[in-house]
mmCIF file with all atom_site columns, C-alpha atoms in Angstrom:
data_model
loop_
_atom_site.group_PDB
_atom_site.id
_atom_site.type_symbol
_atom_site.label_atom_id
_atom_site.label_alt_id
_atom_site.label_comp_id
_atom_site.label_asym_id
_atom_site.label_entity_id
_atom_site.label_seq_id
_atom_site.pdbx_PDB_ins_code
_atom_site.Cartn_x
_atom_site.Cartn_y
_atom_site.Cartn_z
_atom_site.occupancy
_atom_site.B_iso_or_equiv
_atom_site.pdbx_formal_charge
_atom_site.auth_seq_id
_atom_site.auth_comp_id
_atom_site.auth_asym_id
_atom_site.auth_atom_id
_atom_site.pdbx_PDB_model_num
ATOM 1   C CA . MET A 1 1   ? 96.669  142.558 106.787 1.00 45.00 ? 12  MET A CA 1
ATOM 2   C CA . ASP A 1 2   ? 97.615  145.202 108.427 1.00 47.00 ? 13  ASP A CA 1
ATOM 3   C CA . LYS A 1 3   ? 101.261 146.109 110.358 1.00 48.00 ? 14  LYS A CA 1
ATOM 4   C CA . ASN A 1 4   ? 99.520  145.805 113.314 1.00 46.00 ? 15  ASN A CA 1
ATOM 5   C CA . THR A 1 5   ? 97.614  142.441 112.449 1.00 45.00 ? 16  THR A CA 1
ATOM 6   C CA . GLN A 1 6   ? 99.762  139.378 112.933 1.00 46.00 ? 17  GLN A CA 1
ATOM 7   C CA . SER A 1 7   ? 98.535  135.915 111.456 1.00 44.00 ? 18  SER A CA 1
ATOM 8   C CA . PHE A 1 8   ? 98.921  133.547 113.664 1.00 45.00 ? 19  PHE A CA 1
ATOM 9   C CA . ASN A 1 9   ? 100.406 129.454 113.452 1.00 47.00 ? 20  ASN A CA 1
ATOM 10  C CA . TYR A 1 10  ? 100.360 126.883 115.689 1.00 45.00 ? 21  TYR A CA 1
ATOM 11  C CA . PHE A 1 11  ? 102.873 125.216 113.654 1.00 47.00 ? 22  PHE A CA 1
ATOM 12  C CA . GLN A 1 12  ? 104.771 127.802 112.281 1.00 49.00 ? 23  GLN A CA 1
ATOM 13  C CA . LYS A 1 13  ? 108.258 126.726 113.715 1.00 51.00 ? 24  LYS A CA 1
ATOM 14  C CA . PRO A 1 14  ? 110.015 123.726 112.086 1.00 56.00 ? 25  PRO A CA 1
ATOM 15  C CA . PHE A 1 15  ? 109.280 121.584 113.895 1.00 59.00 ? 26  PHE A CA 1
ATOM 16  C CA . GLN A 1 16  ? 112.625 118.680 115.259 1.00 67.00 ? 27  GLN A CA 1
ATOM 17  C CA . GLN A 1 17  ? 111.862 115.509 117.406 1.00 82.00 ? 28  GLN A CA 1
ATOM 18  C CA . GLY A 1 18  ? 113.546 115.430 120.598 1.00 92.00 ? 29  GLY A CA 1
ATOM 19  C CA . LEU A 1 19  ? 114.126 112.431 122.937 1.00 96.00 ? 30  LEU A CA 1
ATOM 20  C CA . ILE A 1 20  ? 110.724 111.570 124.956 1.00 96.00 ? 31  ILE A CA 1
ATOM 21  C CA . SER A 1 21  ? 111.121 109.512 127.870 1.00 97.00 ? 32  SER A CA 1
ATOM 22  C CA . LEU A 1 22  ? 107.862 108.033 128.487 1.00 98.00 ? 33  LEU A CA 1
ATOM 23  C CA . ILE A 1 23  ? 107.698 107.381 132.287 1.00 98.00 ? 34  ILE A CA 1
ATOM 24  C CA . THR A 1 24  ? 105.133 104.581 134.334 1.00 98.00 ? 35  THR A CA 1
ATOM 25  C CA . VAL A 1 25  ? 104.935 103.486 137.802 1.00 98.00 ? 36  VAL A CA 1
ATOM 26  C CA . ASN A 1 26  ? 103.811 99.736  138.427 1.00 96.00 ? 37  ASN A CA 1
ATOM 27  C CA . PHE A 1 27  ? 102.731 99.077  141.856 1.00 94.00 ? 38  PHE A CA 1
ATOM 28  C CA . ASN A 1 28  ? 101.615 95.429  141.700 1.00 92.00 ? 39  ASN A CA 1
ATOM 29  C CA . GLY A 1 29  ? 100.174 95.432  137.676 1.00 93.00 ? 40  GLY A CA 1
ATOM 30  C CA . LEU A 1 30  ? 102.579 93.427  135.946 1.00 94.00 ? 41  LEU A CA 1
ATOM 31  C CA . ASP A 1 31  ? 100.097 92.669  133.391 1.00 95.00 ? 42  ASP A CA 1
ATOM 32  C CA . ASP A 1 32  ? 98.240  96.111  132.835 1.00 94.00 ? 43  ASP A CA 1
ATOM 33  C CA . THR A 1 33  ? 102.146 97.165  132.520 1.00 97.00 ? 44  THR A CA 1
ATOM 34  C CA . CYS A 1 34  ? 103.074 94.605  130.104 1.00 98.00 ? 45  CYS A CA 1
ATOM 35  C CA . ASP A 1 35  ? 100.009 95.671  128.064 1.00 96.00 ? 46  ASP A CA 1
ATOM 36  C CA . MET A 1 36  ? 100.615 99.630  128.061 1.00 96.00 ? 47  MET A CA 1
ATOM 37  C CA . ILE A 1 37  ? 103.932 98.824  126.768 1.00 98.00 ? 48  ILE A CA 1
ATOM 38  C CA . GLU A 1 38  ? 103.311 96.455  124.084 1.00 98.00 ? 49  GLU A CA 1
ATOM 39  C CA . SER A 1 39  ? 100.246 98.923  123.079 1.00 97.00 ? 50  SER A CA 1
ATOM 40  C CA . PHE A 1 40  ? 102.720 101.721 122.605 1.00 97.00 ? 51  PHE A CA 1
ATOM 41  C CA . ARG A 1 41  ? 105.423 100.543 120.809 1.00 98.00 ? 52  ARG A CA 1
ATOM 42  C CA . LYS A 1 42  ? 102.876 99.016  118.595 1.00 98.00 ? 53  LYS A CA 1
ATOM 43  C CA . PHE A 1 43  ? 100.863 101.685 117.910 1.00 97.00 ? 54  PHE A CA 1
ATOM 44  C CA . GLU A 1 44  ? 103.662 105.172 118.532 1.00 97.00 ? 55  GLU A CA 1
ATOM 45  C CA . THR A 1 45  ? 105.316 105.693 115.208 1.00 96.00 ? 56  THR A CA 1
ATOM 46  C CA . TYR A 1 46  ? 107.542 108.717 117.356 1.00 96.00 ? 57  TYR A CA 1
ATOM 47  C CA . GLN A 1 47  ? 111.017 108.587 117.640 1.00 95.00 ? 58  GLN A CA 1
ATOM 48  C CA . PRO A 1 48  ? 112.952 108.321 119.639 1.00 96.00 ? 59  PRO A CA 1
ATOM 49  C CA . TYR A 1 49  ? 111.594 107.478 122.773 1.00 97.00 ? 60  TYR A CA 1
ATOM 50  C CA . GLU A 1 50  ? 113.045 105.796 126.020 1.00 98.00 ? 61  GLU A CA 1
ATOM 51  C CA . ILE A 1 51  ? 110.810 103.823 128.051 1.00 99.00 ? 62  ILE A CA 1
ATOM 52  C CA . ILE A 1 52  ? 111.176 104.185 131.774 1.00 99.00 ? 63  ILE A CA 1
ATOM 53  C CA . VAL A 1 53  ? 108.932 101.782 134.087 1.00 98.00 ? 64  VAL A CA 1
ATOM 54  C CA . VAL A 1 54  ? 109.281 102.610 138.156 1.00 98.00 ? 65  VAL A CA 1
ATOM 55  C CA . ASP A 1 55  ? 108.442 99.665  140.164 1.00 94.00 ? 66  ASP A CA 1
ATOM 56  C CA . ASN A 1 56  ? 107.013 101.289 143.423 1.00 92.00 ? 67  ASN A CA 1
ATOM 57  C CA . GLY A 1 57  ? 107.900 98.170  145.752 1.00 85.00 ? 68  GLY A CA 1
ATOM 58  C CA . ALA A 1 58  ? 105.918 95.650  143.884 1.00 78.00 ? 69  ALA A CA 1
ATOM 59  C CA . GLN A 1 59  ? 105.118 92.682  146.307 1.00 75.00 ? 70  GLN A CA 1
ATOM 60  C CA . GLN A 1 60  ? 106.340 89.909  144.572 1.00 67.00 ? 71  GLN A CA 1
ATOM 61  C CA . ARG A 1 61  ? 104.612 87.503  142.614 1.00 63.00 ? 72  ARG A CA 1
ATOM 62  C CA . LYS A 1 62  ? 103.417 84.202  143.588 1.00 64.00 ? 73  LYS A CA 1
ATOM 63  C CA . GLY A 1 63  ? 103.023 81.333  141.286 1.00 62.00 ? 74  GLY A CA 1
ATOM 64  C CA . ASP A 1 64  ? 105.002 80.296  138.004 1.00 59.00 ? 75  ASP A CA 1
ATOM 65  C CA . TYR A 1 65  ? 107.023 83.633  138.693 1.00 58.00 ? 76  TYR A CA 1
ATOM 66  C CA . GLN A 1 66  ? 110.481 83.313  141.057 1.00 60.00 ? 77  GLN A CA 1
ATOM 67  C CA . GLN A 1 67  ? 111.362 86.794  140.572 1.00 76.00 ? 78  GLN A CA 1
ATOM 68  C CA . SER A 1 68  ? 109.660 89.778  141.285 1.00 87.00 ? 79  SER A CA 1
ATOM 69  C CA . GLU A 1 69  ? 107.909 92.092  138.973 1.00 91.00 ? 80  GLU A CA 1
ATOM 70  C CA . ALA A 1 70  ? 110.784 94.480  138.550 1.00 92.00 ? 81  ALA A CA 1
ATOM 71  C CA . GLU A 1 71  ? 113.252 91.865  137.285 1.00 92.00 ? 82  GLU A CA 1
ATOM 72  C CA . GLU A 1 72  ? 110.307 90.085  135.448 1.00 93.00 ? 83  GLU A CA 1
ATOM 73  C CA . ILE A 1 73  ? 109.683 93.846  133.275 1.00 95.00 ? 84  ILE A CA 1
ATOM 74  C CA . GLN A 1 74  ? 113.764 93.629  133.172 1.00 96.00 ? 85  GLN A CA 1
ATOM 75  C CA . LEU A 1 75  ? 113.306 89.887  131.191 1.00 96.00 ? 86  LEU A CA 1
ATOM 76  C CA . ARG A 1 76  ? 110.730 90.987  128.941 1.00 97.00 ? 87  ARG A CA 1
ATOM 77  C CA . TYR A 1 77  ? 111.884 94.570  127.652 1.00 98.00 ? 88  TYR A CA 1
ATOM 78  C CA . PRO A 1 78  ? 116.002 94.576  128.070 1.00 98.00 ? 89  PRO A CA 1
ATOM 79  C CA . ASP A 1 79  ? 115.421 97.648  126.509 1.00 98.00 ? 90  ASP A CA 1
ATOM 80  C CA . VAL A 1 80  ? 113.724 99.802  129.235 1.00 98.00 ? 91  VAL A CA 1
ATOM 81  C CA . LYS A 1 81  ? 114.894 101.005 131.954 1.00 98.00 ? 92  LYS A CA 1
ATOM 82  C CA . VAL A 1 82  ? 113.271 100.080 135.497 1.00 98.00 ? 93  VAL A CA 1
ATOM 83  C CA . VAL A 1 83  ? 114.255 101.342 138.404 1.00 96.00 ? 94  VAL A CA 1
ATOM 84  C CA . GLN A 1 84  ? 113.374 99.630  141.444 1.00 92.00 ? 95  GLN A CA 1
ATOM 85  C CA . ASN A 1 85  ? 112.246 101.716 144.189 1.00 88.00 ? 96  ASN A CA 1
ATOM 86  C CA . ILE A 1 86  ? 110.441 101.515 147.460 1.00 90.00 ? 97  ILE A CA 1
ATOM 87  C CA . ASN A 1 87  ? 106.638 102.374 147.760 1.00 92.00 ? 98  ASN A CA 1
ATOM 88  C CA . ASN A 1 88  ? 106.932 106.518 147.877 1.00 92.00 ? 99  ASN A CA 1
ATOM 89  C CA . GLY A 1 89  ? 102.987 106.995 146.398 1.00 94.00 ? 100 GLY A CA 1
ATOM 90  C CA . PHE A 1 90  ? 102.580 107.795 143.114 1.00 95.00 ? 101 PHE A CA 1
ATOM 91  C CA . ALA A 1 91  ? 104.550 111.040 142.701 1.00 96.00 ? 102 ALA A CA 1
ATOM 92  C CA . GLY A 1 92  ? 107.573 109.392 144.211 1.00 96.00 ? 103 GLY A CA 1
ATOM 93  C CA . GLY A 1 93  ? 107.263 107.176 142.316 1.00 97.00 ? 104 GLY A CA 1
ATOM 94  C CA . ASN A 1 94  ? 107.104 109.934 138.456 1.00 97.00 ? 105 ASN A CA 1
ATOM 95  C CA . ASN A 1 95  ? 109.644 111.694 140.469 1.00 97.00 ? 106 ASN A CA 1
ATOM 96  C CA . ALA A 1 96  ? 112.571 108.344 140.646 1.00 97.00 ? 107 ALA A CA 1
ATOM 97  C CA . GLY A 1 97  ? 111.526 108.205 136.894 1.00 97.00 ? 108 GLY A CA 1
ATOM 98  C CA . LEU A 1 98  ? 112.280 111.425 136.264 1.00 96.00 ? 109 LEU A CA 1
ATOM 99  C CA . LYS A 1 99  ? 115.711 111.546 138.363 1.00 97.00 ? 110 LYS A CA 1
ATOM 100 C CA . VAL A 1 100 ? 116.864 108.666 135.573 1.00 97.00 ? 111 VAL A CA 1
ATOM 101 C CA . SER A 1 101 ? 115.589 110.136 132.175 1.00 97.00 ? 112 SER A CA 1
ATOM 102 C CA . GLU A 1 102 ? 116.981 111.352 129.775 1.00 97.00 ? 113 GLU A CA 1
ATOM 103 C CA . GLY A 1 103 ? 114.228 112.403 127.389 1.00 95.00 ? 114 GLY A CA 1
ATOM 104 C CA . GLU A 1 104 ? 114.628 116.533 126.483 1.00 94.00 ? 115 GLU A CA 1
ATOM 105 C CA . TYR A 1 105 ? 110.219 115.977 127.035 1.00 94.00 ? 116 TYR A CA 1
ATOM 106 C CA . LEU A 1 106 ? 108.566 113.972 129.393 1.00 96.00 ? 117 LEU A CA 1
ATOM 107 C CA . PHE A 1 107 ? 105.114 111.586 128.960 1.00 96.00 ? 118 PHE A CA 1
ATOM 108 C CA . PHE A 1 108 ? 104.291 110.728 132.255 1.00 96.00 ? 119 PHE A CA 1
ATOM 109 C CA . LEU A 1 109 ? 101.362 107.592 131.754 1.00 95.00 ? 120 LEU A CA 1
ATOM 110 C CA . ASN A 1 110 ? 99.636  105.198 133.718 1.00 93.00 ? 121 ASN A CA 1
ATOM 111 C CA . ASN A 1 111 ? 100.730 101.629 133.535 1.00 94.00 ? 122 ASN A CA 1
ATOM 112 C CA . ASP A 1 112 ? 96.778  100.599 133.142 1.00 91.00 ? 123 ASP A CA 1
ATOM 113 C CA . THR A 1 113 ? 97.127  103.317 129.847 1.00 92.00 ? 124 THR A CA 1
ATOM 114 C CA . ILE A 1 114 ? 96.283  101.179 126.528 1.00 92.00 ? 125 ILE A CA 1
ATOM 115 C CA . ILE A 1 115 ? 97.709  103.048 123.064 1.00 92.00 ? 126 ILE A CA 1
ATOM 116 C CA . LYS A 1 116 ? 95.378  102.582 120.170 1.00 92.00 ? 127 LYS A CA 1
ATOM 117 C CA . GLU A 1 117 ? 96.809  105.053 117.522 1.00 93.00 ? 128 GLU A CA 1
ATOM 118 C CA . PRO A 1 118 ? 100.012 107.600 117.403 1.00 96.00 ? 129 PRO A CA 1
ATOM 119 C CA . ILE A 1 119 ? 100.448 110.298 119.980 1.00 93.00 ? 130 ILE A CA 1
ATOM 120 C CA . LEU A 1 120 ? 103.172 111.886 120.622 1.00 95.00 ? 131 LEU A CA 1
ATOM 121 C CA . HIS A 1 121 ? 103.753 113.777 117.308 1.00 93.00 ? 132 HIS A CA 1
ATOM 122 C CA . THR A 1 122 ? 100.977 115.356 117.531 1.00 91.00 ? 133 THR A CA 1
ATOM 123 C CA . LEU A 1 123 ? 101.265 115.840 121.507 1.00 92.00 ? 134 LEU A CA 1
ATOM 124 C CA . VAL A 1 124 ? 105.290 117.133 121.132 1.00 93.00 ? 135 VAL A CA 1
ATOM 125 C CA . LYS A 1 125 ? 104.374 119.253 117.899 1.00 91.00 ? 136 LYS A CA 1
ATOM 126 C CA . ARG A 1 126 ? 101.452 121.709 119.589 1.00 90.00 ? 137 ARG A CA 1
ATOM 127 C CA . LEU A 1 127 ? 103.938 121.555 123.190 1.00 90.00 ? 138 LEU A CA 1
ATOM 128 C CA . VAL A 1 128 ? 107.146 122.931 121.123 1.00 90.00 ? 139 VAL A CA 1
ATOM 129 C CA . SER A 1 129 ? 104.519 125.321 118.616 1.00 90.00 ? 140 SER A CA 1
ATOM 130 C CA . ASP A 1 130 ? 104.164 128.152 121.546 1.00 89.00 ? 141 ASP A CA 1
ATOM 131 C CA . PRO A 1 131 ? 107.145 127.532 124.289 1.00 88.00 ? 142 PRO A CA 1
ATOM 132 C CA . GLN A 1 132 ? 106.540 131.050 125.975 1.00 90.00 ? 143 GLN A CA 1
ATOM 133 C CA . ARG A 1 133 ? 102.448 130.528 126.278 1.00 90.00 ? 144 ARG A CA 1
ATOM 134 C CA . ILE A 1 134 ? 102.659 126.218 126.525 1.00 89.00 ? 145 ILE A CA 1
ATOM 135 C CA . GLY A 1 135 ? 104.407 124.380 129.262 1.00 89.00 ? 146 GLY A CA 1
ATOM 136 C CA . GLY A 1 136 ? 102.611 121.215 128.857 1.00 89.00 ? 147 GLY A CA 1
ATOM 137 C CA . VAL A 1 137 ? 99.813  119.036 127.556 1.00 89.00 ? 148 VAL A CA 1
ATOM 138 C CA . SER A 1 138 ? 97.479  116.136 127.303 1.00 88.00 ? 149 SER A CA 1
ATOM 139 C CA . PRO A 1 139 ? 96.013  113.512 124.918 1.00 86.00 ? 150 PRO A CA 1
ATOM 140 C CA . MET A 1 140 ? 92.392  112.801 125.144 1.00 84.00 ? 151 MET A CA 1
ATOM 141 C CA . LEU A 1 141 ? 91.213  109.304 127.393 1.00 84.00 ? 152 LEU A CA 1
ATOM 142 C CA . LYS A 1 142 ? 88.920  106.882 126.875 1.00 83.00 ? 153 LYS A CA 1
ATOM 143 C CA . PHE A 1 143 ? 87.486  104.396 129.346 1.00 80.00 ? 154 PHE A CA 1
ATOM 144 C CA . ALA A 1 144 ? 88.832  100.977 127.961 1.00 74.00 ? 155 ALA A CA 1
ATOM 145 C CA . SER A 1 145 ? 85.352  99.792  129.178 1.00 78.00 ? 156 SER A CA 1
ATOM 146 C CA . GLN A 1 146 ? 83.244  102.035 127.370 1.00 83.00 ? 157 GLN A CA 1
ATOM 147 C CA . PRO A 1 147 ? 85.128  103.033 124.524 1.00 81.00 ? 158 PRO A CA 1
ATOM 148 C CA . ASP A 1 148 ? 82.352  105.458 123.512 1.00 85.00 ? 159 ASP A CA 1
ATOM 149 C CA . THR A 1 149 ? 82.983  107.324 126.377 1.00 87.00 ? 160 THR A CA 1
ATOM 150 C CA . LEU A 1 150 ? 85.342  110.413 126.786 1.00 86.00 ? 161 LEU A CA 1
ATOM 151 C CA . GLN A 1 151 ? 87.151  110.230 130.907 1.00 85.00 ? 162 GLN A CA 1
ATOM 152 C CA . TYR A 1 152 ? 89.481  113.291 130.079 1.00 85.00 ? 163 TYR A CA 1
ATOM 153 C CA . ALA A 1 153 ? 89.060  115.455 127.249 1.00 85.00 ? 164 ALA A CA 1
ATOM 154 C CA . GLY A 1 154 ? 92.739  116.535 127.620 1.00 79.00 ? 165 GLY A CA 1
ATOM 155 C CA . PHE A 1 155 ? 94.598  119.877 127.559 1.00 69.00 ? 166 PHE A CA 1
ATOM 156 C CA . THR A 1 156 ? 96.362  120.697 124.742 1.00 65.00 ? 167 THR A CA 1
ATOM 157 C CA . PRO A 1 157 ? 96.224  125.177 124.695 1.00 65.00 ? 168 PRO A CA 1
#
């Protein structure tokens, strides 16, 4: 290889894990939100992370529940940051989560997503491999009802 040619290695820089803020928006989706949190905790191996749930003005639950969805999430997961917010839409909810996040990296995740394997280490490693060119990455998504069908191929330059 001559001096004008360089070998490119995506993962040539030392990798240091920083805090990831997982931000999700809940609107009348308590069961979905809890399923997402449970699946994330079951499969994700990356540390450290924080989970932020923005309750986007969910209505009071009926039946056996005496508290709001935000209060129920806080009771089930005391270590999760719960932000009670008026409904400013999906983007507004994510922005409310962003305001309380402490992470070096942000991971926006829909509350109806189910994690089936660790993903954060791979995403962060790729993100930090070339900070001059890469500002964001996203994972591949499959439909829960049709797990062999690709919903989104992901974007990882």
